[in-house]
PDB file of C-alpha atoms in Angstrom:
ATOM      1  CA  MET A  24     -76.932 -54.445  23.140  1.00 66.00           C
ATOM      2  CA  ASN A  25     -73.890 -52.270  23.658  1.00 79.00           C
ATOM      3  CA  PRO A  26     -71.535 -51.102  20.843  1.00 81.00           C
ATOM      4  CA  ILE A  27     -68.830 -53.719  21.466  1.00 84.00           C
ATOM      5  CA  ASN A  28     -71.246 -56.638  21.187  1.00 84.00           C
ATOM      6  CA  PHE A  29     -72.780 -55.009  18.128  1.00 86.00           C
ATOM      7  CA  LEU A  30     -69.380 -54.734  16.433  1.00 89.00           C
ATOM      8  CA  VAL A  31     -68.462 -58.363  17.135  1.00 88.00           C
ATOM      9  CA  ALA A  32     -71.777 -59.540  15.673  1.00 88.00           C
ATOM     10  CA  LEU A  33     -71.296 -57.277  12.645  1.00 91.00           C
ATOM     11  CA  SER A  34     -67.812 -58.684  12.180  1.00 92.00           C
ATOM     12  CA  ALA A  35     -69.223 -62.249  12.137  1.00 90.00           C
ATOM     13  CA  ILE A  36     -71.793 -61.207   9.515  1.00 90.00           C
ATOM     14  CA  LEU A  37     -69.165 -59.522   7.314  1.00 93.00           C
ATOM     15  CA  PHE A  38     -66.877 -62.545   7.651  1.00 92.00           C
ATOM     16  CA  SER A  39     -69.691 -64.854   6.527  1.00 89.00           C
ATOM     17  CA  ILE A  40     -70.401 -62.651   3.503  1.00 90.00           C
ATOM     18  CA  GLY A  41     -66.688 -62.816   2.665  1.00 91.00           C
ATOM     19  CA  VAL A  42     -66.685 -66.626   2.899  1.00 88.00           C
ATOM     20  CA  LEU A  43     -69.751 -66.745   0.635  1.00 86.00           C
ATOM     21  CA  GLY A  44     -67.944 -64.510  -1.846  1.00 88.00           C
ATOM     22  CA  VAL A  45     -64.825 -66.693  -1.887  1.00 87.00           C
ATOM     23  CA  LEU A  46     -66.814 -69.902  -2.366  1.00 83.00           C
ATOM     24  CA  THR A  47     -69.428 -68.737  -4.885  1.00 82.00           C
ATOM     25  CA  ARG A  48     -67.654 -66.225  -7.143  1.00 82.00           C
ATOM     26  CA  ARG A  49     -65.488 -67.633  -9.941  1.00 82.00           C
ATOM     27  CA  ASN A  50     -63.517 -64.500 -10.843  1.00 86.00           C
ATOM     28  CA  ALA A  51     -60.091 -64.428  -9.198  1.00 88.00           C
ATOM     29  CA  ILE A  52     -60.210 -60.659  -8.561  1.00 89.00           C
ATOM     30  CA  LEU A  53     -63.630 -60.937  -6.868  1.00 90.00           C
ATOM     31  CA  ILE A  54     -62.299 -63.798  -4.728  1.00 91.00           C
ATOM     32  CA  PHE A  55     -59.405 -61.578  -3.656  1.00 91.00           C
ATOM     33  CA  MET A  56     -61.752 -58.754  -2.708  1.00 92.00           C
ATOM     34  CA  SER A  57     -63.809 -61.179  -0.617  1.00 93.00           C
ATOM     35  CA  VAL A  58     -60.629 -62.231   1.197  1.00 94.00           C
ATOM     36  CA  GLU A  59     -59.983 -58.550   1.949  1.00 93.00           C
ATOM     37  CA  LEU A  60     -63.519 -58.300   3.337  1.00 94.00           C
ATOM     38  CA  MET A  61     -62.827 -61.236   5.668  1.00 94.00           C
ATOM     39  CA  LEU A  62     -59.548 -59.696   6.872  1.00 94.00           C
ATOM     40  CA  ASN A  63     -61.388 -56.459   7.515  1.00 94.00           C
ATOM     41  CA  ALA A  64     -64.054 -58.266   9.527  1.00 94.00           C
ATOM     42  CA  ALA A  65     -61.318 -59.805  11.686  1.00 95.00           C
ATOM     43  CA  ASN A  66     -59.821 -56.335  12.179  1.00 94.00           C
ATOM     44  CA  LEU A  67     -63.166 -55.002  13.390  1.00 94.00           C
ATOM     45  CA  ALA A  68     -63.343 -57.795  15.970  1.00 93.00           C
ATOM     46  CA  PHE A  69     -59.755 -57.026  17.097  1.00 93.00           C
ATOM     47  CA  VAL A  70     -60.571 -53.355  17.631  1.00 92.00           C
ATOM     48  CA  ALA A  71     -63.792 -54.193  19.480  1.00 90.00           C
ATOM     49  CA  PHE A  72     -61.948 -56.560  21.845  1.00 89.00           C
ATOM     50  CA  ALA A  73     -59.153 -54.018  22.354  1.00 89.00           C
ATOM     51  CA  GLN A  74     -61.840 -51.600  23.499  1.00 87.00           C
ATOM     52  CA  LYS A  75     -63.427 -54.253  25.698  1.00 85.00           C
ATOM     53  CA  TRP A  76     -60.255 -55.135  27.600  1.00 85.00           C
ATOM     54  CA  GLY A  77     -58.697 -51.671  27.530  1.00 84.00           C
ATOM     55  CA  LYS A  78     -55.458 -52.926  25.985  1.00 85.00           C
ATOM     56  CA  LEU A  79     -53.607 -51.618  22.965  1.00 88.00           C
ATOM     57  CA  ASP A  80     -52.442 -55.060  21.807  1.00 89.00           C
ATOM     58  CA  GLY A  81     -55.571 -55.613  19.759  1.00 89.00           C
ATOM     59  CA  GLN A  82     -54.874 -52.469  17.766  1.00 90.00           C
ATOM     60  CA  MET A  83     -51.286 -53.661  17.210  1.00 92.00           C
ATOM     61  CA  PHE A  84     -52.632 -56.841  15.626  1.00 93.00           C
ATOM     62  CA  VAL A  85     -54.827 -54.804  13.287  1.00 93.00           C
ATOM     63  CA  PHE A  86     -51.680 -52.941  12.246  1.00 92.00           C
ATOM     64  CA  PHE A  87     -49.890 -56.183  11.368  1.00 93.00           C
ATOM     65  CA  VAL A  88     -52.933 -57.698   9.644  1.00 93.00           C
ATOM     66  CA  MET A  89     -53.134 -54.628   7.410  1.00 92.00           C
ATOM     67  CA  THR A  90     -49.446 -54.932   6.488  1.00 92.00           C
ATOM     68  CA  VAL A  91     -49.746 -58.622   5.645  1.00 93.00           C
ATOM     69  CA  ALA A  92     -52.904 -57.873   3.613  1.00 92.00           C
ATOM     70  CA  ALA A  93     -51.010 -55.277   1.592  1.00 91.00           C
ATOM     71  CA  ALA A  94     -48.200 -57.757   0.846  1.00 92.00           C
ATOM     72  CA  GLU A  95     -50.719 -60.455  -0.034  1.00 92.00           C
ATOM     73  CA  VAL A  96     -52.569 -58.171  -2.451  1.00 92.00           C
ATOM     74  CA  ALA A  97     -49.347 -57.119  -4.201  1.00 91.00           C
ATOM     75  CA  VAL A  98     -48.227 -60.712  -4.826  1.00 92.00           C
ATOM     76  CA  GLY A  99     -51.735 -62.008  -5.551  1.00 92.00           C
ATOM     77  CA  LEU A 100     -52.529 -59.365  -8.145  1.00 91.00           C
ATOM     78  CA  ALA A 101     -49.129 -59.950  -9.778  1.00 91.00           C
ATOM     79  CA  LEU A 102     -50.041 -63.654 -10.039  1.00 90.00           C
ATOM     80  CA  ILE A 103     -53.448 -62.812 -11.540  1.00 89.00           C
ATOM     81  CA  VAL A 104     -51.825 -60.518 -14.122  1.00 89.00           C
ATOM     82  CA  THR A 105     -49.310 -63.234 -15.052  1.00 88.00           C
ATOM     83  CA  ILE A 106     -52.024 -65.891 -15.352  1.00 87.00           C
ATOM     84  CA  PHE A 107     -54.147 -63.531 -17.462  1.00 87.00           C
ATOM     85  CA  ARG A 108     -51.247 -63.081 -19.878  1.00 86.00           C
ATOM     86  CA  THR A 109     -51.062 -66.797 -20.622  1.00 84.00           C
ATOM     87  CA  LYS A 110     -54.706 -67.890 -20.201  1.00 81.00           C
ATOM     88  CA  ARG A 111     -56.580 -64.706 -21.276  1.00 80.00           C
ATOM     89  CA  SER A 112     -58.959 -65.291 -18.372  1.00 80.00           C
ATOM     90  CA  THR A 113     -59.367 -64.573 -14.659  1.00 80.00           C
ATOM     91  CA  ASP A 114     -61.889 -67.380 -14.128  1.00 81.00           C
ATOM     92  CA  VAL A 115     -60.530 -69.831 -11.557  1.00 80.00           C
ATOM     93  CA  ASP A 116     -62.398 -72.726 -13.237  1.00 77.00           C
ATOM     94  CA  ASP A 117     -60.229 -72.275 -16.342  1.00 78.00           C
ATOM     95  CA  LEU A 118     -57.140 -73.232 -14.338  1.00 78.00           C
ATOM     96  CA  ALA A 119     -57.650 -76.989 -14.400  1.00 76.00           C
ATOM     97  CA  GLN A 120     -54.636 -78.357 -16.278  1.00 77.00           C
ATOM     98  CA  LEU A 121     -53.441 -80.451 -13.341  1.00 77.00           C
ATOM     99  CA  LYS A 122     -56.790 -82.259 -13.165  1.00 71.00           C
ATOM    100  CA  GLY A 123     -56.328 -85.796 -14.533  1.00 62.00           C
TER     101      GLY A 123
ATOM    102  CA  MET B  33     -78.893 -44.680  23.195  1.00 65.00           C
ATOM    103  CA  ASN B  34     -78.098 -42.029  20.582  1.00 74.00           C
ATOM    104  CA  GLU B  35     -74.714 -43.649  20.083  1.00 78.00           C
ATOM    105  CA  LEU B  36     -76.340 -46.991  19.334  1.00 81.00           C
ATOM    106  CA  ILE B  37     -78.379 -45.426  16.525  1.00 86.00           C
ATOM    107  CA  VAL B  38     -75.140 -44.275  14.873  1.00 86.00           C
ATOM    108  CA  TYR B  39     -73.733 -47.786  15.215  1.00 88.00           C
ATOM    109  CA  ILE B  40     -76.836 -49.386  13.707  1.00 88.00           C
ATOM    110  CA  LEU B  41     -76.909 -46.964  10.753  1.00 89.00           C
ATOM    111  CA  LEU B  42     -73.220 -47.589  10.007  1.00 91.00           C
ATOM    112  CA  GLY B  43     -73.733 -51.330  10.428  1.00 91.00           C
ATOM    113  CA  VAL B  44     -76.570 -51.322   7.871  1.00 92.00           C
ATOM    114  CA  VAL B  45     -74.357 -49.444   5.375  1.00 92.00           C
ATOM    115  CA  SER B  46     -71.540 -51.916   6.052  1.00 93.00           C
ATOM    116  CA  VAL B  47     -73.672 -55.030   5.481  1.00 92.00           C
ATOM    117  CA  VAL B  48     -75.363 -53.552   2.397  1.00 92.00           C
ATOM    118  CA  SER B  49     -72.026 -52.657   0.807  1.00 93.00           C
ATOM    119  CA  ALA B  50     -70.684 -56.154   1.547  1.00 92.00           C
ATOM    120  CA  LEU B  51     -73.765 -57.665  -0.098  1.00 91.00           C
ATOM    121  CA  GLY B  52     -73.207 -55.321  -3.044  1.00 90.00           C
ATOM    122  CA  LEU B  53     -69.721 -56.778  -3.365  1.00 89.00           C
ATOM    123  CA  LEU B  54     -71.163 -60.288  -3.212  1.00 87.00           C
ATOM    124  CA  PHE B  55     -73.838 -59.780  -5.903  1.00 86.00           C
ATOM    125  CA  SER B  56     -72.273 -57.162  -8.171  1.00 84.00           C
ATOM    126  CA  ARG B  57     -72.088 -58.016 -11.883  1.00 83.00           C
ATOM    127  CA  ASN B  58     -69.355 -55.464 -12.589  1.00 86.00           C
ATOM    128  CA  ALA B  59     -65.930 -55.797 -10.975  1.00 87.00           C
ATOM    129  CA  VAL B  60     -65.421 -52.013 -10.767  1.00 89.00           C
ATOM    130  CA  TYR B  61     -68.711 -51.567  -8.900  1.00 90.00           C
ATOM    131  CA  ALA B  62     -67.660 -54.393  -6.585  1.00 90.00           C
ATOM    132  CA  ALA B  63     -64.385 -52.579  -5.865  1.00 91.00           C
ATOM    133  CA  LEU B  64     -66.260 -49.340  -5.096  1.00 91.00           C
ATOM    134  CA  PHE B  65     -68.628 -51.208  -2.741  1.00 92.00           C
ATOM    135  CA  LEU B  66     -65.535 -52.531  -0.964  1.00 93.00           C
ATOM    136  CA  VAL B  67     -64.144 -48.977  -0.640  1.00 93.00           C
ATOM    137  CA  LEU B  68     -67.435 -47.931   0.976  1.00 93.00           C
ATOM    138  CA  ASN B  69     -67.176 -50.895   3.348  1.00 93.00           C
ATOM    139  CA  PHE B  70     -63.621 -49.904   4.330  1.00 93.00           C
ATOM    140  CA  GLY B  71     -64.743 -46.311   4.909  1.00 92.00           C
ATOM    141  CA  VAL B  72     -67.465 -47.503   7.279  1.00 92.00           C
ATOM    142  CA  ALA B  73     -64.879 -49.646   9.072  1.00 92.00           C
ATOM    143  CA  ALA B  74     -62.740 -46.517   9.508  1.00 92.00           C
ATOM    144  CA  ALA B  75     -65.723 -44.777  11.080  1.00 91.00           C
ATOM    145  CA  PHE B  76     -66.104 -47.709  13.473  1.00 91.00           C
ATOM    146  CA  TYR B  77     -62.415 -47.410  14.387  1.00 91.00           C
ATOM    147  CA  LEU B  78     -62.946 -43.741  15.237  1.00 89.00           C
ATOM    148  CA  LEU B  79     -65.933 -44.626  17.412  1.00 88.00           C
ATOM    149  CA  MET B  80     -63.888 -47.425  19.024  1.00 86.00           C
ATOM    150  CA  ASN B  81     -61.117 -45.160  20.281  1.00 85.00           C
ATOM    151  CA  ALA B  82     -58.646 -46.045  17.476  1.00 87.00           C
ATOM    152  CA  PRO B  83     -57.974 -42.827  15.517  1.00 88.00           C
ATOM    153  CA  PHE B  84     -54.579 -43.953  14.205  1.00 90.00           C
ATOM    154  CA  LEU B  85     -56.048 -47.136  12.756  1.00 90.00           C
ATOM    155  CA  ALA B  86     -58.849 -45.141  11.138  1.00 91.00           C
ATOM    156  CA  VAL B  87     -56.323 -43.010   9.234  1.00 91.00           C
ATOM    157  CA  ILE B  88     -54.282 -46.097   8.295  1.00 91.00           C
ATOM    158  CA  GLN B  89     -57.461 -47.818   7.133  1.00 91.00           C
ATOM    159  CA  ILE B  90     -58.283 -44.967   4.754  1.00 91.00           C
ATOM    160  CA  SER B  91     -54.754 -44.411   3.446  1.00 91.00           C
ATOM    161  CA  VAL B  92     -53.599 -48.027   3.145  1.00 89.00           C
ATOM    162  CA  TYR B  93     -56.805 -49.968   2.456  1.00 87.00           C
ATOM    163  CA  ALA B  94     -59.101 -47.521   0.698  1.00 86.00           C
ATOM    164  CA  GLY B  95     -56.144 -45.726  -0.861  1.00 87.00           C
ATOM    165  CA  ALA B  96     -53.307 -48.051  -1.818  1.00 88.00           C
ATOM    166  CA  ILE B  97     -54.881 -51.512  -1.888  1.00 89.00           C
ATOM    167  CA  MET B  98     -58.115 -50.569  -3.653  1.00 90.00           C
ATOM    168  CA  VAL B  99     -56.288 -48.404  -6.190  1.00 91.00           C
ATOM    169  CA  LEU B 100     -54.202 -51.475  -6.991  1.00 89.00           C
ATOM    170  CA  PHE B 101     -57.367 -53.542  -7.420  1.00 90.00           C
ATOM    171  CA  VAL B 102     -59.069 -51.014  -9.698  1.00 90.00           C
ATOM    172  CA  PHE B 103     -55.843 -50.581 -11.670  1.00 89.00           C
ATOM    173  CA  VAL B 104     -55.547 -54.329 -12.309  1.00 89.00           C
ATOM    174  CA  ILE B 105     -59.254 -54.644 -13.215  1.00 88.00           C
ATOM    175  CA  MET B 106     -58.940 -51.887 -15.790  1.00 88.00           C
ATOM    176  CA  LEU B 107     -55.544 -53.120 -17.032  1.00 85.00           C
ATOM    177  CA  LEU B 108     -56.986 -56.569 -17.743  1.00 84.00           C
ATOM    178  CA  GLY B 109     -60.285 -55.215 -19.056  1.00 78.00           C
ATOM    179  CA  ALA B 110     -62.001 -57.841 -16.923  1.00 67.00           C
ATOM    180  CA  GLU B 111     -64.734 -55.691 -15.380  1.00 66.00           C
ATOM    181  CA  ARG B 112     -67.657 -57.514 -17.058  1.00 70.00           C
ATOM    182  CA  LEU B 113     -68.458 -60.692 -15.179  1.00 65.00           C
ATOM    183  CA  PRO B 114     -70.351 -63.536 -16.886  1.00 61.00           C
ATOM    184  CA  MET B 115     -73.919 -64.127 -15.736  1.00 50.00           C
ATOM    185  CA  ALA B 116     -73.136 -67.662 -14.604  1.00 50.00           C
ATOM    186  CA  ASP B 117     -70.592 -66.238 -12.167  1.00 49.00           C
ATOM    187  CA  ALA B 118     -72.857 -66.428  -9.126  1.00 50.00           C
ATOM    188  CA  GLY B 119     -72.298 -70.170  -9.019  1.00 50.00           C
ATOM    189  CA  ALA B 120     -75.100 -72.132 -10.683  1.00 51.00           C
ATOM    190  CA  ARG B 121     -72.647 -75.005 -11.085  1.00 52.00           C
ATOM    191  CA  ILE B 122     -71.936 -75.473  -7.404  1.00 56.00           C
ATOM    192  CA  LYS B 123     -75.407 -75.393  -5.857  1.00 63.00           C
ATOM    193  CA  ALA B 124     -74.839 -78.138  -3.293  1.00 67.00           C
ATOM    194  CA  SER B 125     -71.704 -76.606  -1.802  1.00 67.00           C
ATOM    195  CA  ARG B 126     -73.364 -73.190  -1.773  1.00 70.00           C
ATOM    196  CA  PHE B 127     -76.117 -74.452   0.526  1.00 77.00           C
ATOM    197  CA  VAL B 128     -73.516 -75.941   2.847  1.00 77.00           C
ATOM    198  CA  VAL B 129     -71.723 -72.589   2.924  1.00 75.00           C
ATOM    199  CA  ILE B 130     -74.907 -70.658   3.660  1.00 78.00           C
ATOM    200  CA  ALA B 131     -75.772 -73.075   6.464  1.00 81.00           C
ATOM    201  CA  GLY B 132     -72.283 -72.723   7.944  1.00 79.00           C
ATOM    202  CA  ALA B 133     -72.443 -68.937   7.765  1.00 79.00           C
ATOM    203  CA  ALA B 134     -75.853 -68.963   9.467  1.00 82.00           C
ATOM    204  CA  VAL B 135     -74.480 -71.168  12.252  1.00 83.00           C
ATOM    205  CA  LEU B 136     -71.532 -68.773  12.766  1.00 80.00           C
ATOM    206  CA  VAL B 137     -73.722 -65.657  12.936  1.00 80.00           C
ATOM    207  CA  VAL B 138     -76.352 -67.254  15.175  1.00 82.00           C
ATOM    208  CA  SER B 139     -73.745 -68.666  17.586  1.00 79.00           C
ATOM    209  CA  VAL B 140     -71.895 -65.350  17.865  1.00 78.00           C
ATOM    210  CA  VAL B 141     -75.111 -63.387  18.434  1.00 77.00           C
ATOM    211  CA  TYR B 142     -76.296 -65.986  20.971  1.00 77.00           C
ATOM    212  CA  ALA B 143     -72.971 -65.865  22.840  1.00 73.00           C
ATOM    213  CA  LEU B 144     -73.060 -62.066  22.921  1.00 71.00           C
ATOM    214  CA  LEU B 145     -76.673 -61.892  24.091  1.00 72.00           C
ATOM    215  CA  THR B 146     -76.228 -64.467  26.839  1.00 71.00           C
ATOM    216  CA  GLN B 147     -72.871 -63.629  28.365  1.00 66.00           C
ATOM    217  CA  GLY B 148     -71.301 -60.552  26.821  1.00 60.00           C
ATOM    218  CA  SER B 149     -71.232 -57.687  29.283  1.00 59.00           C
ATOM    219  CA  GLY B 150     -68.768 -55.726  27.138  1.00 56.00           C
ATOM    220  CA  ALA B 151     -68.252 -52.571  29.196  1.00 62.00           C
ATOM    221  CA  ALA B 152     -65.412 -50.491  27.781  1.00 63.00           C
ATOM    222  CA  ALA B 153     -62.232 -49.950  29.793  1.00 66.00           C
ATOM    223  CA  PRO B 154     -60.357 -46.656  29.288  1.00 69.00           C
ATOM    224  CA  TYR B 155     -56.868 -46.758  27.816  1.00 75.00           C
ATOM    225  CA  ALA B 156     -54.488 -44.539  25.856  1.00 75.00           C
ATOM    226  CA  SER B 157     -54.618 -45.203  22.114  1.00 76.00           C
ATOM    227  CA  ASP B 158     -53.058 -42.079  20.596  1.00 82.00           C
ATOM    228  CA  PRO B 159     -50.267 -42.431  17.995  1.00 85.00           C
ATOM    229  CA  LEU B 160     -47.669 -41.867  20.746  1.00 88.00           C
ATOM    230  CA  ALA B 161     -48.850 -44.913  22.708  1.00 88.00           C
ATOM    231  CA  ILE B 162     -49.011 -46.997  19.516  1.00 88.00           C
ATOM    232  CA  GLY B 163     -45.494 -45.968  18.518  1.00 88.00           C
ATOM    233  CA  MET B 164     -44.117 -46.753  21.965  1.00 89.00           C
ATOM    234  CA  MET B 165     -45.656 -50.211  21.906  1.00 89.00           C
ATOM    235  CA  LEU B 166     -44.631 -50.860  18.293  1.00 89.00           C
ATOM    236  CA  PHE B 167     -40.953 -50.208  18.995  1.00 91.00           C
ATOM    237  CA  THR B 168     -40.741 -51.948  22.367  1.00 92.00           C
ATOM    238  CA  LYS B 169     -43.063 -54.897  22.871  1.00 91.00           C
ATOM    239  CA  TYR B 170     -43.687 -55.529  19.164  1.00 92.00           C
ATOM    240  CA  ALA B 171     -40.252 -54.613  17.806  1.00 93.00           C
ATOM    241  CA  PHE B 172     -39.507 -58.110  16.487  1.00 94.00           C
ATOM    242  CA  PRO B 173     -42.811 -58.547  14.585  1.00 93.00           C
ATOM    243  CA  PHE B 174     -42.294 -55.053  13.213  1.00 93.00           C
ATOM    244  CA  GLU B 175     -38.909 -56.011  11.747  1.00 94.00           C
ATOM    245  CA  ALA B 176     -40.267 -59.338  10.453  1.00 94.00           C
ATOM    246  CA  VAL B 177     -43.074 -57.487   8.681  1.00 94.00           C
ATOM    247  CA  SER B 178     -40.569 -55.180   7.023  1.00 94.00           C
ATOM    248  CA  VAL B 179     -38.771 -58.212   5.562  1.00 95.00           C
ATOM    249  CA  LEU B 180     -42.149 -59.597   4.437  1.00 94.00           C
ATOM    250  CA  LEU B 181     -42.952 -56.342   2.632  1.00 93.00           C
ATOM    251  CA  LEU B 182     -39.582 -56.383   0.904  1.00 95.00           C
ATOM    252  CA  ALA B 183     -40.132 -59.997  -0.210  1.00 94.00           C
ATOM    253  CA  ALA B 184     -43.614 -59.122  -1.498  1.00 93.00           C
ATOM    254  CA  MET B 185     -42.257 -56.151  -3.423  1.00 92.00           C
ATOM    255  CA  VAL B 186     -39.477 -58.201  -5.048  1.00 94.00           C
ATOM    256  CA  GLY B 187     -41.939 -61.006  -5.771  1.00 92.00           C
ATOM    257  CA  ALA B 188     -44.444 -58.700  -7.467  1.00 90.00           C
ATOM    258  CA  VAL B 189     -41.733 -57.173  -9.651  1.00 91.00           C
ATOM    259  CA  VAL B 190     -40.287 -60.573 -10.599  1.00 91.00           C
ATOM    260  CA  LEU B 191     -43.709 -62.048 -11.393  1.00 87.00           C
ATOM    261  CA  THR B 192     -44.884 -59.237 -13.635  1.00 85.00           C
ATOM    262  CA  THR B 193     -41.631 -58.529 -15.504  1.00 85.00           C
ATOM    263  CA  ARG B 194     -41.435 -60.237 -18.881  1.00 78.00           C
ATOM    264  CA  ASP B 195     -38.169 -61.981 -19.726  1.00 70.00           C
ATOM    265  CA  ALA B 196     -35.842 -59.477 -21.354  1.00 60.00           C
ATOM    266  CA  LYS B 197     -33.741 -62.100 -23.082  1.00 54.00           C
TER     267      LYS B 197
END
């Protein structure tokens, strides 16, 4: 197994762990960190495929994914802070007012 | 062959730190596991002929983003997670998720073992080449991302500012 194949397989494993984190943890901050893990797994796959095809475009996509992740974290954490101020909790199961 | 040993060692650290994030009972420990995972990813970028991305990974991800996470965790005082957090309430969906994850991993590994030849092709990936590409071929996405960052910054300020009426 050569390094590129190894990295793509590792990226699938990390992505799966991230999905498990999003779907099993109930704390909003932990869910956000799992999303970051999934984005990072995708970045690893991008870099591995850039190496495979000898093109820089894959690395460009990693650059943009990182920027979007930074924006997402800034807005997401601001939302969590605002929700914590009114609900005194970061548990996503406590946010069920719209449920009939 | 020696190179593959380095890859396998780093891969083990990466998976273990991700599992630490998944099972950690303390949000600060989870954040530190994630920093370790990002550091290993930076090492992979160096090995994969992407030195610029490795530096960006450390400074943006492990630096800025994780500092923001740790700051919010400590600001809210929410580092202790309840014991029921691992999802005793949602057992059925958890098994579906684990099965789906297993299918993804097995299919990717199978595809790689059967048809991936994966020989590397040489190419220039120094910061000069990245800058040239960023300001020519990807100039429009670059500008769009700058607007996105501005919107995110304004949004974060608006969301967290209390009404000063």
